[in-house]
Short mmCIF file of C-alpha atoms in Angstrom, two decimals:
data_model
loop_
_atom_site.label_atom_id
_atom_site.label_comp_id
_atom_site.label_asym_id
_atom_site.label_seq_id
_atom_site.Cartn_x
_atom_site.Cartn_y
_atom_site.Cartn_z
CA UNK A 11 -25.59 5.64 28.20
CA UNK A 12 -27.32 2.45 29.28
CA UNK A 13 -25.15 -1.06 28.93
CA UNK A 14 -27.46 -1.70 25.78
CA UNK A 15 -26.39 1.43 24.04
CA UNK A 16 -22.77 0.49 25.13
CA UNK A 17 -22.66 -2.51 24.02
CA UNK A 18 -24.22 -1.62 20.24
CA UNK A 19 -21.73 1.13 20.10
CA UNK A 20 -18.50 -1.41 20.81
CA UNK A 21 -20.06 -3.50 18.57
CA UNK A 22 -20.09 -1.20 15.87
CA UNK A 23 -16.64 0.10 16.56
CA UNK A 24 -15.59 -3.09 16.41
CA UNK A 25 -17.28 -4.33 13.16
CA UNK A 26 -15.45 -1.11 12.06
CA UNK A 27 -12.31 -1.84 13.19
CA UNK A 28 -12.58 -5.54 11.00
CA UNK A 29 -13.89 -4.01 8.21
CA UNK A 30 -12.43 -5.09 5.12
CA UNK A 31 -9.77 -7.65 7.00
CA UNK A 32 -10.32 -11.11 8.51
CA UNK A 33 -8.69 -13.24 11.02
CA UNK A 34 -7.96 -16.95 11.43
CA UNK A 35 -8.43 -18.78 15.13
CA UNK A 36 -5.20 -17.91 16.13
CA UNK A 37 -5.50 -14.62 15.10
CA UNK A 38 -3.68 -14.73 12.69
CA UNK A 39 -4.08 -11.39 10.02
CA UNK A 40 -5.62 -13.82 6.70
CA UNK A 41 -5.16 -12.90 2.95
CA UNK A 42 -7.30 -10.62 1.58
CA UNK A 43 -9.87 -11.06 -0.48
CA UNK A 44 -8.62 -8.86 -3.32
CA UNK A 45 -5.41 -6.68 -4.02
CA UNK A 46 -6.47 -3.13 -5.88
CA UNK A 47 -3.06 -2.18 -8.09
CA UNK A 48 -3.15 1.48 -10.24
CA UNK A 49 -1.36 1.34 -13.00
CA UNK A 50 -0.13 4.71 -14.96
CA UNK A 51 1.04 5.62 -18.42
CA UNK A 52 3.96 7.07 -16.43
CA UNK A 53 4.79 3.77 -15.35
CA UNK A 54 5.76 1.23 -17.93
CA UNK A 55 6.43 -1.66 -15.52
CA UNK A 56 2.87 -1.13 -14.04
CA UNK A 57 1.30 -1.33 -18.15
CA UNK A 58 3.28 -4.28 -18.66
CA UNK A 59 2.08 -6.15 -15.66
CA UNK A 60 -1.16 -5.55 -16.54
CA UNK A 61 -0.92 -6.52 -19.77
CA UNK A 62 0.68 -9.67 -19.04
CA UNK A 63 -1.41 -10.77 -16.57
CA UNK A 64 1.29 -12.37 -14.02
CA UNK A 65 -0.11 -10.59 -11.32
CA UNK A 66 -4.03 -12.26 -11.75
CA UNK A 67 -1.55 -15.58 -12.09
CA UNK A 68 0.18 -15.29 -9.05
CA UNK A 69 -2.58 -14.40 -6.91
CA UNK A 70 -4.70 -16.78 -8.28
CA UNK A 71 -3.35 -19.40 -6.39
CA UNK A 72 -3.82 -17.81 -3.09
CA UNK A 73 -7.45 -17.21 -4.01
CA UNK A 74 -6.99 -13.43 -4.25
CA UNK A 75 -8.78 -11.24 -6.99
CA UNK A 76 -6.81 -8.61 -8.54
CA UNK A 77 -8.54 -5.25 -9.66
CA UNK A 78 -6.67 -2.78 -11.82
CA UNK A 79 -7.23 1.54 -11.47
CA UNK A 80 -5.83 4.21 -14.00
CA UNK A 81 -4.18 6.83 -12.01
CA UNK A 82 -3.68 9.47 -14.48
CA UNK A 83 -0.80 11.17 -12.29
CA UNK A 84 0.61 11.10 -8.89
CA UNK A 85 -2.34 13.22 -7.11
CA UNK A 86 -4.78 10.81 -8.29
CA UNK A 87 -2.80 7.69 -6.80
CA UNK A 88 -2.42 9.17 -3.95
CA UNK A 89 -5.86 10.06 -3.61
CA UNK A 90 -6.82 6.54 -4.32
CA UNK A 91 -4.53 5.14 -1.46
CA UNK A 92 -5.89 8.23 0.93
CA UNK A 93 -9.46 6.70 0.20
CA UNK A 94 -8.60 3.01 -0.19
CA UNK A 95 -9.48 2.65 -3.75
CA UNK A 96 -6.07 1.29 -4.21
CA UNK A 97 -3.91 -1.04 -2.15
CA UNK A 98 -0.72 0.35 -4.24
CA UNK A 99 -0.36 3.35 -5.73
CA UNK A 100 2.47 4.56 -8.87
CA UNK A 101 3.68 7.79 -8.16
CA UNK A 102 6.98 10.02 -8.01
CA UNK A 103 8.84 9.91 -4.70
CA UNK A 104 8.67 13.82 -3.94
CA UNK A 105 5.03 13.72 -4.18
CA UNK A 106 4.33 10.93 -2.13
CA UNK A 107 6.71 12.64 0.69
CA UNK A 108 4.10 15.66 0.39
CA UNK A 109 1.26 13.43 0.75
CA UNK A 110 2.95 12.35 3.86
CA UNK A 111 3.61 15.37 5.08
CA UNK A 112 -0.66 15.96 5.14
CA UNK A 113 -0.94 12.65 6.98
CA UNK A 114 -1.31 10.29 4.27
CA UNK A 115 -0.71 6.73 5.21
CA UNK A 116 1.29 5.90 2.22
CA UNK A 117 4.63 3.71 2.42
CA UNK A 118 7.07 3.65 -0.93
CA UNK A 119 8.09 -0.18 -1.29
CA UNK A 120 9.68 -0.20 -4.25
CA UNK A 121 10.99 1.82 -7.48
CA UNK A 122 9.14 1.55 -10.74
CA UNK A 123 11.68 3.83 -12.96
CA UNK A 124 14.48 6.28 -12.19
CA UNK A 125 12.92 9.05 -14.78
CA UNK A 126 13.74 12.03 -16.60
CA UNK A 127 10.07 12.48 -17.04
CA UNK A 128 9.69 16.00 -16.75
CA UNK A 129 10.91 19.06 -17.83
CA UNK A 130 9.56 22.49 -18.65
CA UNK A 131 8.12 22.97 -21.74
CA UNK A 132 6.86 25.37 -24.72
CA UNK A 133 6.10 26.08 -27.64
CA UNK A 134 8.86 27.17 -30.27
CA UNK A 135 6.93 30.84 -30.93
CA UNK A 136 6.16 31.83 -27.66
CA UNK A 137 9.19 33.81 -27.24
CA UNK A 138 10.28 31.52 -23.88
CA UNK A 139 13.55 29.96 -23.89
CA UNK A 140 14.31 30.46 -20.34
CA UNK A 141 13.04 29.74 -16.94
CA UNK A 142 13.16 33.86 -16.06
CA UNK A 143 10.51 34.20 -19.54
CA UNK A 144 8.10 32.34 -17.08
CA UNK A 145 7.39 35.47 -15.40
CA UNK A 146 3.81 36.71 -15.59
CA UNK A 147 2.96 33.95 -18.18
CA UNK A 148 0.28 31.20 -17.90
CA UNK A 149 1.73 27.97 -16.83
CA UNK A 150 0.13 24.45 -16.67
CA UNK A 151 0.99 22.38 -14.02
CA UNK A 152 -0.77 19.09 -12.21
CA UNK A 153 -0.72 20.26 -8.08
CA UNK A 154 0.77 17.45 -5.82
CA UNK A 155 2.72 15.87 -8.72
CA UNK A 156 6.76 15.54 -9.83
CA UNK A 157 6.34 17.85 -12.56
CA UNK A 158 4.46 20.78 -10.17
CA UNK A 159 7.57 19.90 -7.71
CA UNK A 160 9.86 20.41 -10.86
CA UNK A 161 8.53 23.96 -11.47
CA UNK A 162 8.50 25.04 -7.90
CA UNK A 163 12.42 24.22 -7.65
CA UNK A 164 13.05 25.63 -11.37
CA UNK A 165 11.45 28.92 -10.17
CA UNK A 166 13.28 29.41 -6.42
CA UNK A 167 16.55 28.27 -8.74
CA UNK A 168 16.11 31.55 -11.02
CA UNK A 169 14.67 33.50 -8.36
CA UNK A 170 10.94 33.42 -9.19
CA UNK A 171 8.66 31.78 -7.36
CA UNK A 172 4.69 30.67 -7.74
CA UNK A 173 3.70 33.53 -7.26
CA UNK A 174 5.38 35.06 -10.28
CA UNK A 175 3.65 33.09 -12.77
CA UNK A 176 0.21 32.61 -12.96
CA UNK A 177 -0.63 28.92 -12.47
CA UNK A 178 -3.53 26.62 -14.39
CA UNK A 179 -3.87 23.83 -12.29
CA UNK A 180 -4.60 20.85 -15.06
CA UNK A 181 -4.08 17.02 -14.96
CA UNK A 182 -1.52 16.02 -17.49
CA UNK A 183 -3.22 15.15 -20.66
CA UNK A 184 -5.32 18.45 -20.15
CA UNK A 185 -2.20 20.70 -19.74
CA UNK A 186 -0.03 19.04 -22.92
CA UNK A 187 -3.78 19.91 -24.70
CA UNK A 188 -3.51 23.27 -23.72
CA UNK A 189 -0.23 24.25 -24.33
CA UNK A 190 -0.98 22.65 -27.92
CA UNK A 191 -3.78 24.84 -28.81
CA UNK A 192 -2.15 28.13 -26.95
CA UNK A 193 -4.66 28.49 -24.01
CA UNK A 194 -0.78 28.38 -21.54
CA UNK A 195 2.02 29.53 -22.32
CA UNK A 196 4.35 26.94 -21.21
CA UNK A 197 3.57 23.65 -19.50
CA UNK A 198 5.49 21.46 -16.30
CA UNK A 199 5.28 18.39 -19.03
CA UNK A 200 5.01 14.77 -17.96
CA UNK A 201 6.20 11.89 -20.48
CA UNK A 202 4.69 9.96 -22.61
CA UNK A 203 2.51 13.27 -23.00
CA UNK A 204 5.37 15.75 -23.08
CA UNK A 205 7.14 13.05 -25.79
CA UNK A 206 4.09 13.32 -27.60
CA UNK A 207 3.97 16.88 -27.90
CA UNK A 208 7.82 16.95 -28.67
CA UNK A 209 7.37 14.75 -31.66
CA UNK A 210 4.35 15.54 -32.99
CA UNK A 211 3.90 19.14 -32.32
CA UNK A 212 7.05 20.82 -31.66
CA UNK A 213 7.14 21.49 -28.66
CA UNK A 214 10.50 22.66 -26.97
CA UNK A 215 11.54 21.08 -24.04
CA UNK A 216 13.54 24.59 -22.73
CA UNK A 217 14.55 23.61 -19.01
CA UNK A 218 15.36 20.60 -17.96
CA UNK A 219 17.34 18.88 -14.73
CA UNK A 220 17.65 15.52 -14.62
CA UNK A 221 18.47 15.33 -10.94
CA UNK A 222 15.21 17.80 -10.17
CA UNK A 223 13.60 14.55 -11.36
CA UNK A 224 12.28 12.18 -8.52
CA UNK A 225 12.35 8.17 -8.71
CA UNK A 226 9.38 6.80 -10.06
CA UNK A 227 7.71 4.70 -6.47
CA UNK A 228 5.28 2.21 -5.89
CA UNK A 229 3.58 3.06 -2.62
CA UNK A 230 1.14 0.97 -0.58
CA UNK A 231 -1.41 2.05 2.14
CA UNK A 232 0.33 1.84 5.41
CA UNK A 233 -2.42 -0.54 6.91
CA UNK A 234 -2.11 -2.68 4.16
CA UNK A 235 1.40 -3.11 5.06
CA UNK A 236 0.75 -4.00 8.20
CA UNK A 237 -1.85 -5.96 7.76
CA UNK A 238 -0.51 -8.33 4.78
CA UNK A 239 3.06 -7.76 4.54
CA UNK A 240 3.72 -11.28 2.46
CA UNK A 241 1.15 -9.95 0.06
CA UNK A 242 3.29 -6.72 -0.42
CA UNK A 243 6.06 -8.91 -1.30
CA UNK A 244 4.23 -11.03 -3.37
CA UNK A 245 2.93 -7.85 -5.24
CA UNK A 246 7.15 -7.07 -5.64
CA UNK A 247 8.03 -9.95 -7.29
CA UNK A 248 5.26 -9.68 -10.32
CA UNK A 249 6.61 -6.29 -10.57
CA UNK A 250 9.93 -7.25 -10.69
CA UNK A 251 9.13 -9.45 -13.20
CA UNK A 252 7.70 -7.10 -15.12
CA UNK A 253 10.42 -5.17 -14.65
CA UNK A 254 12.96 -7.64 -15.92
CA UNK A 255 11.04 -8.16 -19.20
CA UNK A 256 10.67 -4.38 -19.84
CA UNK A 257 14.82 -4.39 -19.61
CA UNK A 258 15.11 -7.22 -22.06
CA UNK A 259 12.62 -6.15 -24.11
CA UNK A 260 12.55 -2.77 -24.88
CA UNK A 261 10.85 -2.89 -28.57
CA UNK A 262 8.37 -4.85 -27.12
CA UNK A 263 7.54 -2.63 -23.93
CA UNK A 264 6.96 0.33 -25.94
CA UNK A 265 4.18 -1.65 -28.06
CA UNK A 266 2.45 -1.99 -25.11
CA UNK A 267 2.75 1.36 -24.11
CA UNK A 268 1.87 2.61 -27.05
CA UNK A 269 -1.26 0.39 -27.57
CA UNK A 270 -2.20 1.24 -23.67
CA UNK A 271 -1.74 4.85 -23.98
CA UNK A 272 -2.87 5.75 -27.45
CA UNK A 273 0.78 6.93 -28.68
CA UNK A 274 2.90 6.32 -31.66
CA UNK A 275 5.56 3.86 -31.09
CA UNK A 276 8.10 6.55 -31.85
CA UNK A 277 6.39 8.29 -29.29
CA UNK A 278 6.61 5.81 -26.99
CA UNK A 279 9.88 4.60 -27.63
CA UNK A 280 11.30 8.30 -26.56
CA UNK A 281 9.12 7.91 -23.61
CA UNK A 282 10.95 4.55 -22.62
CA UNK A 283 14.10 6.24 -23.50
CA UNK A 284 14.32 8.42 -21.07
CA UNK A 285 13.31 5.86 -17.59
CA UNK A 286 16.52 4.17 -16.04
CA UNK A 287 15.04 0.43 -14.95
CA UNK A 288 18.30 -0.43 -12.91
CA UNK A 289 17.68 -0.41 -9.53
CA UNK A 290 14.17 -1.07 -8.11
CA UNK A 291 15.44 -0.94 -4.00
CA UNK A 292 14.18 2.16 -2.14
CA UNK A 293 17.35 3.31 -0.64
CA UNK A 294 19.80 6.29 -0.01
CA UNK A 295 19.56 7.73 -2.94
CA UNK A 296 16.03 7.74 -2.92
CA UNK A 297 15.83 9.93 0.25
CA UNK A 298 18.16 12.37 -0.79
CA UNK A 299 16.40 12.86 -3.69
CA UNK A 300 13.16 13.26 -2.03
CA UNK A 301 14.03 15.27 0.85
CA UNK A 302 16.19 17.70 -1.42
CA UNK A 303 12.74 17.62 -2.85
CA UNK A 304 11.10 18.69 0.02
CA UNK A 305 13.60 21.22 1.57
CA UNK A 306 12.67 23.30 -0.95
CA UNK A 307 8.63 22.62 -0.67
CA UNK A 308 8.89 23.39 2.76
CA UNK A 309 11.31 27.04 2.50
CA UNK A 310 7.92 27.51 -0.48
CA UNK A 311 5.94 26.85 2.54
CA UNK A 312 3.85 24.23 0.60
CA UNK A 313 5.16 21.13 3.18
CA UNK A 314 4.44 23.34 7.12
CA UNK A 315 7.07 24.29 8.46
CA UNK A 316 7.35 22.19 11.58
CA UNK A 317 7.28 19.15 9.70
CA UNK A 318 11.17 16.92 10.04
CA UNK A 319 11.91 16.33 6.70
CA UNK A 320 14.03 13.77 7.55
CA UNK A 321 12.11 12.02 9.65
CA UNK A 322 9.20 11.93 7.42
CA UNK A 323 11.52 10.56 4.19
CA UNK A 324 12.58 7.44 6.99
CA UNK A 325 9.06 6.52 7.66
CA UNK A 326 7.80 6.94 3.85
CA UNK A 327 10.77 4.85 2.62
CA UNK A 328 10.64 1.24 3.37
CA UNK A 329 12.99 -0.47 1.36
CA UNK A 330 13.40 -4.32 3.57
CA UNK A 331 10.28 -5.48 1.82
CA UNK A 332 11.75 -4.91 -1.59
CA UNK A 333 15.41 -6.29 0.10
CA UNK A 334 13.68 -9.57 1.00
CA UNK A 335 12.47 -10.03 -2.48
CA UNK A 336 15.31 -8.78 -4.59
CA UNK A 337 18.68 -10.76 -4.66
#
């Protein structure tokens, strides 16, 4: 290679390696130009913000755009972060660790919801009213999410596993659809959906484990992070607001979801019934959720075997940006 040829090709590496970020003359990392935030019927704080608009207010000031994504469950939030088309990303904590078991450079910064939000479920004459009746039967399921993480820990807890069943791989809305009109026989439900299809259709909600649930987290790309970590915590403190108002206004909240999501309040306000907004830090019990979580992924052999549970859980949770924000 000639020094022409080397030179273009540092050049280009290095108009790569700025791509998308800009520096000051001290070299100093500056703001960005816009902040990318999903938000997901799954997370009420996320519909809220959006709906109130603090987060266009705040950043206004810094001369920052905001842009808004649907994520219509954990995979797709996580495949928005993978590909950048998010700088933060709602998901449940077990499925982010997964995603960081395949190399994603996802961080969780912050908790959205401590949920029930899933649960096995049927409908009342399909002659299931156990998690052993899943055997052989067609079951709906959204791969890479908290309710596909519930079913894989409900089988290996009654001795079945994937394999047993025969899986229909469907994004959320698509598998409460199907259970409706009989094309599954049971469905890993996800709320407001799974609400939806309790209240309006009958459905039976015939396993469930609370503690199989995992805590609802906001995750940001790890570069981002890096890159802007004042933004992060300025992106914390809209949600916390958002937070706060969803706690003190309950009747309210579920409007919005219900507007946002197409529901009926009732609907909603079952959905809203069943999130715990108490504690937004990413801490302890956070991790031991999320590596029980993936214990049992791994023994499934959908995390690889090599892979330190516990060492991944440390570098996906990072609660100090949170702990700066929060009092």
């Amino acid at each position: 290679m000639n020094w022409k040829k080397a030179i273009a090709v540092l050049s280009a590496a290095a108009a790569v390696g700025l791509a998308g970020c800009s520096s000051n003359a001290e070299g100093q990392e500056e703001q960005p130009d816009k902040v990318t935030l999903d938000y997901a019927y799954y997370s009420l704080t996320s519909l809220v913000l959006k709906e109130k608009g603090w987060a266009e207010e705040a950043f206004e000031e810094q001369g920052i755009e905001v842009e808004w994504v649907l994520s219509q469950g954990s995979n797709k939030a996580l495949e928005f972060l993978n590909s950048s088309s998010v700088d933060f990303g709602s998901t449940a904590g077990a499925a982010a660790l997964m995603a960081k078991a395949n190399n994603a450079p996802v961080e969780s910064v912050y908790l959205y919801s401590k949920p029930e939000w899933t649960a096995l479920v049927t409908n009342p004459d399909s002659g299931i009213s156990s998690v052993e009746d899943l055997k052989g039967k067609k079951v709906a399921a959204t791969l890479g999410t908290d309710p596909y993480i519930f079913l894989v820990r409900a089988l290996k807890d009654h001795g079945l596993s994937v394999d047993d069943i025969e899986l229909v791989n469907l994004q959320h809305p698509e598998g409460a659809s199907a259970l409706n009109s009989g094309n599954v026989d049971a469905w890993a439900g996800l709320d407001p959906h799974m609400a939806r299809n309790e209240l309006e259709a009958g459905a039976e909600l015939f396993y469930r484990k609370p503690e199989f649930n995992t805590y609802g987290t906001l995750n940001v790309r790890s570069a981002f992070a890096d890159d802007h970590p004042d933004v992060v915590k300025d992106v914390i403190k809209v949600y916390e607001k958002a937070r706060e108002w969803t706690v003190e206004h309950p009747d309210e909240a579920a409007e919005i979801l219900a507007e946002e999501a197409n529901l009926d309040l009732e609907v909603a306000k079952k959905s809203l019934d069943r999130n715990d907004l108490s504690d937004p830090v990413p801490g302890d019990a956070l991790k031991e959720t999320i590596q029980g979580a993936g214990t049992v992924l791994q023994e499934e052999e959908v995390i690889k075997p090599d892979v330190d549970i516990d060492q991944l859980t440390e570098d996906l949770v990072r609660p100090e940006f949170a702990e700066e924000v929060i009092e």
